Structures are given as structure tokens and as C-alpha cells.
CSV table of C-alpha atoms in Angstrom, one decimal:
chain,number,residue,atom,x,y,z
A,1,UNK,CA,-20.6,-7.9,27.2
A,2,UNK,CA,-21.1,-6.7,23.9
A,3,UNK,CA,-20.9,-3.2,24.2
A,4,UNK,CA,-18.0,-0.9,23.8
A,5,UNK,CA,-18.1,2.3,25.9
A,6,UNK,CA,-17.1,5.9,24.2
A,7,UNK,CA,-16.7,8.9,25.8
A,8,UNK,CA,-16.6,11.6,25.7
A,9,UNK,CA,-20.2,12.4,23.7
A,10,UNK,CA,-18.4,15.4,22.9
A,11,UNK,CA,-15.5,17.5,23.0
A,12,UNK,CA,-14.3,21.4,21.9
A,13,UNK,CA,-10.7,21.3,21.5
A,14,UNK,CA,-8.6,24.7,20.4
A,15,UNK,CA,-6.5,24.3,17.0
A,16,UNK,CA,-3.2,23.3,17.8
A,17,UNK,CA,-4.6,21.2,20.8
A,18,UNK,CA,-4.4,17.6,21.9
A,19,UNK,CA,-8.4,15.5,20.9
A,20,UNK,CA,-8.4,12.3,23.2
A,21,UNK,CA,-11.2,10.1,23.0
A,22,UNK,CA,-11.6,6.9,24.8
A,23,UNK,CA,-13.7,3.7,24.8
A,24,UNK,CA,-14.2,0.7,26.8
A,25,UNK,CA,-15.2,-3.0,25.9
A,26,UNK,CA,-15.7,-6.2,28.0
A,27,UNK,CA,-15.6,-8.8,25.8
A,28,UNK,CA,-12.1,-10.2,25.9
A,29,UNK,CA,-12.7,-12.2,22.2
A,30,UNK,CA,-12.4,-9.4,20.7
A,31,UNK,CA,-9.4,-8.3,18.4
A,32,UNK,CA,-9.5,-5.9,16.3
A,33,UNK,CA,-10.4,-2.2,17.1
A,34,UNK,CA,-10.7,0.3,14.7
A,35,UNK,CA,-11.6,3.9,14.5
A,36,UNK,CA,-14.0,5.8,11.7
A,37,UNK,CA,-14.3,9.2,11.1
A,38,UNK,CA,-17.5,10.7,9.9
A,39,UNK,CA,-18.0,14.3,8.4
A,40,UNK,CA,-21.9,15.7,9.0
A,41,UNK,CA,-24.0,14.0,5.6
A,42,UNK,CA,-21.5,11.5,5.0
A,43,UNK,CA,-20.8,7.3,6.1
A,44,UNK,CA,-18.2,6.8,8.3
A,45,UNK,CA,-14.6,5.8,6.7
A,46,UNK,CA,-12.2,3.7,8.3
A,47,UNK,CA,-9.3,6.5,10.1
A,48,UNK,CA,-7.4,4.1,12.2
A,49,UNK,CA,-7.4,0.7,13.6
A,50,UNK,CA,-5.3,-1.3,15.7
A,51,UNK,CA,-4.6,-5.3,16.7
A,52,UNK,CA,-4.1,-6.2,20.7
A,53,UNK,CA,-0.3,-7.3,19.7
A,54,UNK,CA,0.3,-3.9,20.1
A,55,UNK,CA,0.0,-0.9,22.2
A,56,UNK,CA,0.3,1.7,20.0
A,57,UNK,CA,-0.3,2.8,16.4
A,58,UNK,CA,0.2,5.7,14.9
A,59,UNK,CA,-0.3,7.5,11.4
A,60,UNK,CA,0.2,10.7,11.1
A,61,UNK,CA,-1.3,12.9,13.9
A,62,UNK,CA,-3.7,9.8,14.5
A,63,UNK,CA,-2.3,7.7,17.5
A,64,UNK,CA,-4.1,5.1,19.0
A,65,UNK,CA,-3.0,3.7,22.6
A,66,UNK,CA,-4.6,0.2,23.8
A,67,UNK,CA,-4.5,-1.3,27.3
A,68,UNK,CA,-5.4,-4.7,27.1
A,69,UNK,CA,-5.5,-5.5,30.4
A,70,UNK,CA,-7.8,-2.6,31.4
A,71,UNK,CA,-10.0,-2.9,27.9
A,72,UNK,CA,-9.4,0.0,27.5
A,73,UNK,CA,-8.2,1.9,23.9
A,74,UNK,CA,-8.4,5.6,22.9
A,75,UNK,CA,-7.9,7.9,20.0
A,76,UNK,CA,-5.6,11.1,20.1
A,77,UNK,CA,-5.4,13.6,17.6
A,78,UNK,CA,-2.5,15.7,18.2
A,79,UNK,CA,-2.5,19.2,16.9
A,80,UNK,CA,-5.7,19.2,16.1
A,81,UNK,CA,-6.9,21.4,12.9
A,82,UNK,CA,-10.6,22.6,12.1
A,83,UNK,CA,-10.4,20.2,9.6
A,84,UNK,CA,-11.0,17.6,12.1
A,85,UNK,CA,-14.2,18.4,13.2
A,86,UNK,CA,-16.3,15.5,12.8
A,87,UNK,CA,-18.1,12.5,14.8
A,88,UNK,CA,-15.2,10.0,15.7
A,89,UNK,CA,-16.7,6.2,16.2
A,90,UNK,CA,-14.9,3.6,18.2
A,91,UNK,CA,-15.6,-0.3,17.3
A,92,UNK,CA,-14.5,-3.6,18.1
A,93,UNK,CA,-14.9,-7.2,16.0
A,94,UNK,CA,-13.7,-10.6,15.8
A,95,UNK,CA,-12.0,-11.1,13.2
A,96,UNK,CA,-13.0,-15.3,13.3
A,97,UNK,CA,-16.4,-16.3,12.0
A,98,UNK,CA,-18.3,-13.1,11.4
A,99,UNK,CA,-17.3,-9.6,11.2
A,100,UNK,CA,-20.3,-8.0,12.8
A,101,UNK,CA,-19.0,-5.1,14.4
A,102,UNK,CA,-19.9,-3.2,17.9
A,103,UNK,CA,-20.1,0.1,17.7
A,104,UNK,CA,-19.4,2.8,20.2
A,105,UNK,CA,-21.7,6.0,20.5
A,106,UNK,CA,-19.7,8.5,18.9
A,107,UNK,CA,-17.8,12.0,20.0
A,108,UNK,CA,-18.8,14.8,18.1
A,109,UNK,CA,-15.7,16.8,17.7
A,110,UNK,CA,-15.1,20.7,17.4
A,111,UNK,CA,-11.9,22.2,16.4
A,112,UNK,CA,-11.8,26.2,17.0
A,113,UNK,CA,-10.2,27.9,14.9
B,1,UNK,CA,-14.9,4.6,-8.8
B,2,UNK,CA,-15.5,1.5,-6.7
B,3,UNK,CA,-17.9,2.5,-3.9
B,4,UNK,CA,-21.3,2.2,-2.4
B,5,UNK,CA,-24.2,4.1,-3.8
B,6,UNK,CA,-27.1,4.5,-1.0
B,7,UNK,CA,-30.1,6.1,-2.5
B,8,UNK,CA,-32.7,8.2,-2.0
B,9,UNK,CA,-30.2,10.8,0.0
B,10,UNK,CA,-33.2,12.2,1.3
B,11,UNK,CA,-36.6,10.9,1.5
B,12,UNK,CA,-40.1,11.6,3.1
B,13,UNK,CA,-42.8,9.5,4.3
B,14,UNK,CA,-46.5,9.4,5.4
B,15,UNK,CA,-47.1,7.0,8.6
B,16,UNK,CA,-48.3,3.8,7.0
B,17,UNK,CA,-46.0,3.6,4.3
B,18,UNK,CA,-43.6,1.1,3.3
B,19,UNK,CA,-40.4,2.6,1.7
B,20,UNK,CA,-37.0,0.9,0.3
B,21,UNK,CA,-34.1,2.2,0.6
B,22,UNK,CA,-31.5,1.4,-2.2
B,23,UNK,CA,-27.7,0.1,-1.8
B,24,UNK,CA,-25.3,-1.3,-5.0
B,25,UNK,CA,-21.8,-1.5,-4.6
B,26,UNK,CA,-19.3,-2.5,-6.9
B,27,UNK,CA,-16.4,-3.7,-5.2
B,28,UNK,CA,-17.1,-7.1,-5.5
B,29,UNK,CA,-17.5,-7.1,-1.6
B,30,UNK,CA,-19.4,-10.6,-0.3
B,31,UNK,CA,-20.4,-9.2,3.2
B,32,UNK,CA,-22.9,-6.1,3.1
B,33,UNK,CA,-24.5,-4.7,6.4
B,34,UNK,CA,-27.5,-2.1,6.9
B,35,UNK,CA,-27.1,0.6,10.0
B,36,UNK,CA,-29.0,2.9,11.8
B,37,UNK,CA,-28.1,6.2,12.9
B,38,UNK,CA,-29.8,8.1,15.8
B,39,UNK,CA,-28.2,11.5,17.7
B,40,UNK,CA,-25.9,9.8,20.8
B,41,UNK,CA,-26.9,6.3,19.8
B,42,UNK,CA,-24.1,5.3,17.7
B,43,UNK,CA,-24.3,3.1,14.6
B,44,UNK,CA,-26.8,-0.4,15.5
B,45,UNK,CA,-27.0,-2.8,13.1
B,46,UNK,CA,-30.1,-3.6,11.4
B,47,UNK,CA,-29.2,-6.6,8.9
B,48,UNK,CA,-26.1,-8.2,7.7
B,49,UNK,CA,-25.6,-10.6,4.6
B,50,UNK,CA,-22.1,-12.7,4.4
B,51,UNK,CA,-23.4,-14.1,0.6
B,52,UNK,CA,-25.7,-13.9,-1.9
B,53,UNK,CA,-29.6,-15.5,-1.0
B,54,UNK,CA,-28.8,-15.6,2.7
B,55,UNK,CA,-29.1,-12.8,5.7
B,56,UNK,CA,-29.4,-13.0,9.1
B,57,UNK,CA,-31.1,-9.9,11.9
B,58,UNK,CA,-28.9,-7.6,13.5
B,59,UNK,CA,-29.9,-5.5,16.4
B,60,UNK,CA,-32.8,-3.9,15.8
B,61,UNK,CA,-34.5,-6.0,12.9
B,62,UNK,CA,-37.7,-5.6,13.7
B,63,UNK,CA,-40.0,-3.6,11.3
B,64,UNK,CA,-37.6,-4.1,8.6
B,65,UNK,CA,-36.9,-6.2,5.8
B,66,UNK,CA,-33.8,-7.1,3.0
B,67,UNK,CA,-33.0,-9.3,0.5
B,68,UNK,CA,-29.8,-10.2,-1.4
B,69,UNK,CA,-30.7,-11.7,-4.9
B,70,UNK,CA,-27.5,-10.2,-6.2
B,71,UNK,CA,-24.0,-9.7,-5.3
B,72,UNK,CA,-24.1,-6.0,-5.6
B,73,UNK,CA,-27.0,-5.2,-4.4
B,74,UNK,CA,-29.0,-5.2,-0.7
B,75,UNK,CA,-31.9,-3.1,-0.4
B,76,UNK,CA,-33.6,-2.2,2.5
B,77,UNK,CA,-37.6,-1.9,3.2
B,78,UNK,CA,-38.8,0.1,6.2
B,79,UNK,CA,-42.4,-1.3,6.9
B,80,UNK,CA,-45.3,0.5,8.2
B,81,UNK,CA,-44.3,-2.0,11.6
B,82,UNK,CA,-41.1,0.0,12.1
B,83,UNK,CA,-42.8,2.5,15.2
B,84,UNK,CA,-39.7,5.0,14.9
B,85,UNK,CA,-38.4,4.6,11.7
B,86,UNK,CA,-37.1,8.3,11.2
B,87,UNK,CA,-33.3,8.1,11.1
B,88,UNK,CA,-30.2,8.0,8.9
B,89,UNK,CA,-29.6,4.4,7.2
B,90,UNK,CA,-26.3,3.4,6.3
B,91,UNK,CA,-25.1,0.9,4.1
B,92,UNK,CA,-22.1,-0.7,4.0
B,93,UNK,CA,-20.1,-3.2,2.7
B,94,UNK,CA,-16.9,-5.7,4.1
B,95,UNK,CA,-13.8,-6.7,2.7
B,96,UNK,CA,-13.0,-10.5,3.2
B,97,UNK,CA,-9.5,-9.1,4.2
B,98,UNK,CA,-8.5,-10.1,8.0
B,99,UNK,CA,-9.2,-7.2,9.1
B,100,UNK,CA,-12.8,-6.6,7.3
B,101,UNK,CA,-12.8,-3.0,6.7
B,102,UNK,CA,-16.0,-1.7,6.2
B,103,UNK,CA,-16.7,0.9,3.5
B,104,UNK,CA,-20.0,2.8,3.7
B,105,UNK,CA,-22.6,4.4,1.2
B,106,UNK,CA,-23.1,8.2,2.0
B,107,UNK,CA,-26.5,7.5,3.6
B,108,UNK,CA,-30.5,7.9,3.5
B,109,UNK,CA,-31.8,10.2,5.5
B,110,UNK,CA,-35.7,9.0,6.2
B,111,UNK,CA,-38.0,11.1,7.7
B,112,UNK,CA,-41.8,10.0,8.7
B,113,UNK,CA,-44.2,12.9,8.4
């Protein structure tokens, strides 16, 4: 129940194209999802994140789209630059009591140029 | 700058060894968390402080050790018990915002020889 679900482990998208990234969770307390973005030698930083209120957020060329019903929330880059490339983590918390987040795997990204 | 200062970057052990891996931050952040980083595993959780004196064991805890005798620092020691302890460590630390971003260090990359 604690898990959160990311696929896919990795993705090759042509510049100019469309990155979409999904994950999964099960555990309905959660309420707060966010997305980090993590360049090779580096800690993740915080991209994008997004309450349940709503089904969408976006900023910039970062949208995420969330389906509470199915658990279900995912990250799309939209014309996606080489700058992107990068490891893309999905995570979910509570945001009562503690802030101990759940991770997802991760999806290696590669933008050709 | 306000941020999180993880060090050694890099570091290199013999079997047997204990070694510590630094973390100061100087955002005046309560919250500070440790993470492990393996290839397709994601980010797992190794220990977590919410306040100064007190931590509790994430994930994986065992074959590790912290302590938290100040604010803006949370060091972490990777015992000789730790069976697989090569991996990147990251260190992090929370807002008390609702949301609880959480802003990492740049890493320690530990490698057992």
C-alpha cells in the first residue's frame, strides 16, 4: 500500500516530442504528489507537484494530469529539448503528521537532438 | 546561498570500515532525511529527523547510524554491518510549509573496495 508505481524505467523521446511518464499509488491518504527532476551527479529538485483538488497543473511545458479515482498521475513534457534529459522521480506524502515521502523508481529520460 | 552541503562527493572504502558521511544545511529547515540511491531502485529512505536530539528508521536502517545534536547538521555513519553499502547517499532537508518540499544536498557517492 505504500508504494507508488513509475513507469516507464526509461524513455528516448525526439526533440520537439511529447515525454509522458506515469505512476501509480494505492494508498488513498495520500495528498500531495510531486515530481523531481534529477540531472546525472546531482539531488533531485522539486519540478512539479500537484494536490488531488485538481486534475491538472501545469507550468510551463511541465503538465501534470491526476486521476484520482484510478490513482493514477503522470508527467508530460511537451516539446521536449535535450535539455531535459535527466531521471524524472514521481512521489507521494501526507501532508498530516509526517512528511516521509514514497518514492517511485525513476525514468531515465533521453532527449535526441 | 541557502542549501545543503553533502560531503565527501566521492569517497572510497575498505570492507570493514566505518565511514560518515557529512550533511549541514543552512536553511533553518527542522525536518532532515538521509536516502539511498541504487540504479532502477529509486530513492529509499534510510533515516529521517523532524527535530533536534530525536530520529526515527526509515526503510532500510539497518547497518547505519545518525545523530542530530544540532539544527543544521545530520551526519550519516555507514557501519562495517551495512552488507551492501556501495551507493549514492542523499541528504535532504524539509520545509515545515504544507506542502514540505524537500531540497537535497548534491550527494556522496560511496564506493566499498
Amino acid at each position: 500500500q505504500q508504494q507508488v508505481k513509475q513507469s516507464p524505467q526509461s524513455l528516448i523521446v525526439q526533440k520537439g516530442g511529447i515525454s509522458i511518464i506515469n505512476c501509480a499509488y494505492e494508498n488513498t491518504a495520500f495528498d500531495y504528489f510531486p515530481w523531481y527532476q534529477q540531472f546525472p551527479g546531482k539531488g533531485p529538485a522539486l519540478l512539479i507537484a500537484i494536490r488531488p483538488d485538481v486534475s491538472e497543473k501545469k507550468e510551463g511545458r511541465f503538465t501534470i494530469s491526476f486521476n484520482k479515482s484510478a490513482k493514477q498521475f503522470s508527467l508530460h513534457i511537451m516539446d521536449s529539448q535535450p535539455g531535459d534529459s535527466a531521471t524524472y522521480f514521481c512521489a507521494a506524502s501526507t501532508t498530516s503528521g509526517t512528511y516521509k515521502y514514497i518514492f517511485g523508481t525513476g525514468t531515465r529520460l533521453k532527449v535526441l537532438a | 546561498d541557502g542549501g545543503i552541503t553533502q560531503s565527501p562527493k566521492y569517497l572510497f572504502r575498505k570492507e570493514g570500515q566505518n565511514v560518515t558521511l557529512s550533511c549541514e544545511q543552512n536553511l533553518n529547515h527542522d525536518a532532515m532525511y538521509w536516502y539511498r540511491q541504487d540504479p532502477g531502485q529509486g530513492l529509499r529512505l534510510i533515516y529521517y529527523s523532524q527535530i533536534v536530539n530525536d530520529f526515527q528508521k526509515g526503510d532500510i536502517a539497518e547497518g547505519y547510524s545518525v545523530s542530530r545534536e544540532k539544527k543544521e547538521s545530520f551526519p550519516l555513519t555507514v557501519t562495517s554491518a551495512q552488507k551492501n553499502p556501495t551507493a549514492f547517499y542523499l541528504c535532504a532537508s524539509q520545509t515545515g510549509t504544507v506542502t514540505g518540499e524537500l531540497f537535497f544536498g548534491e550527494g556522496s557517492r560511496l564506493t566499498v573496495l
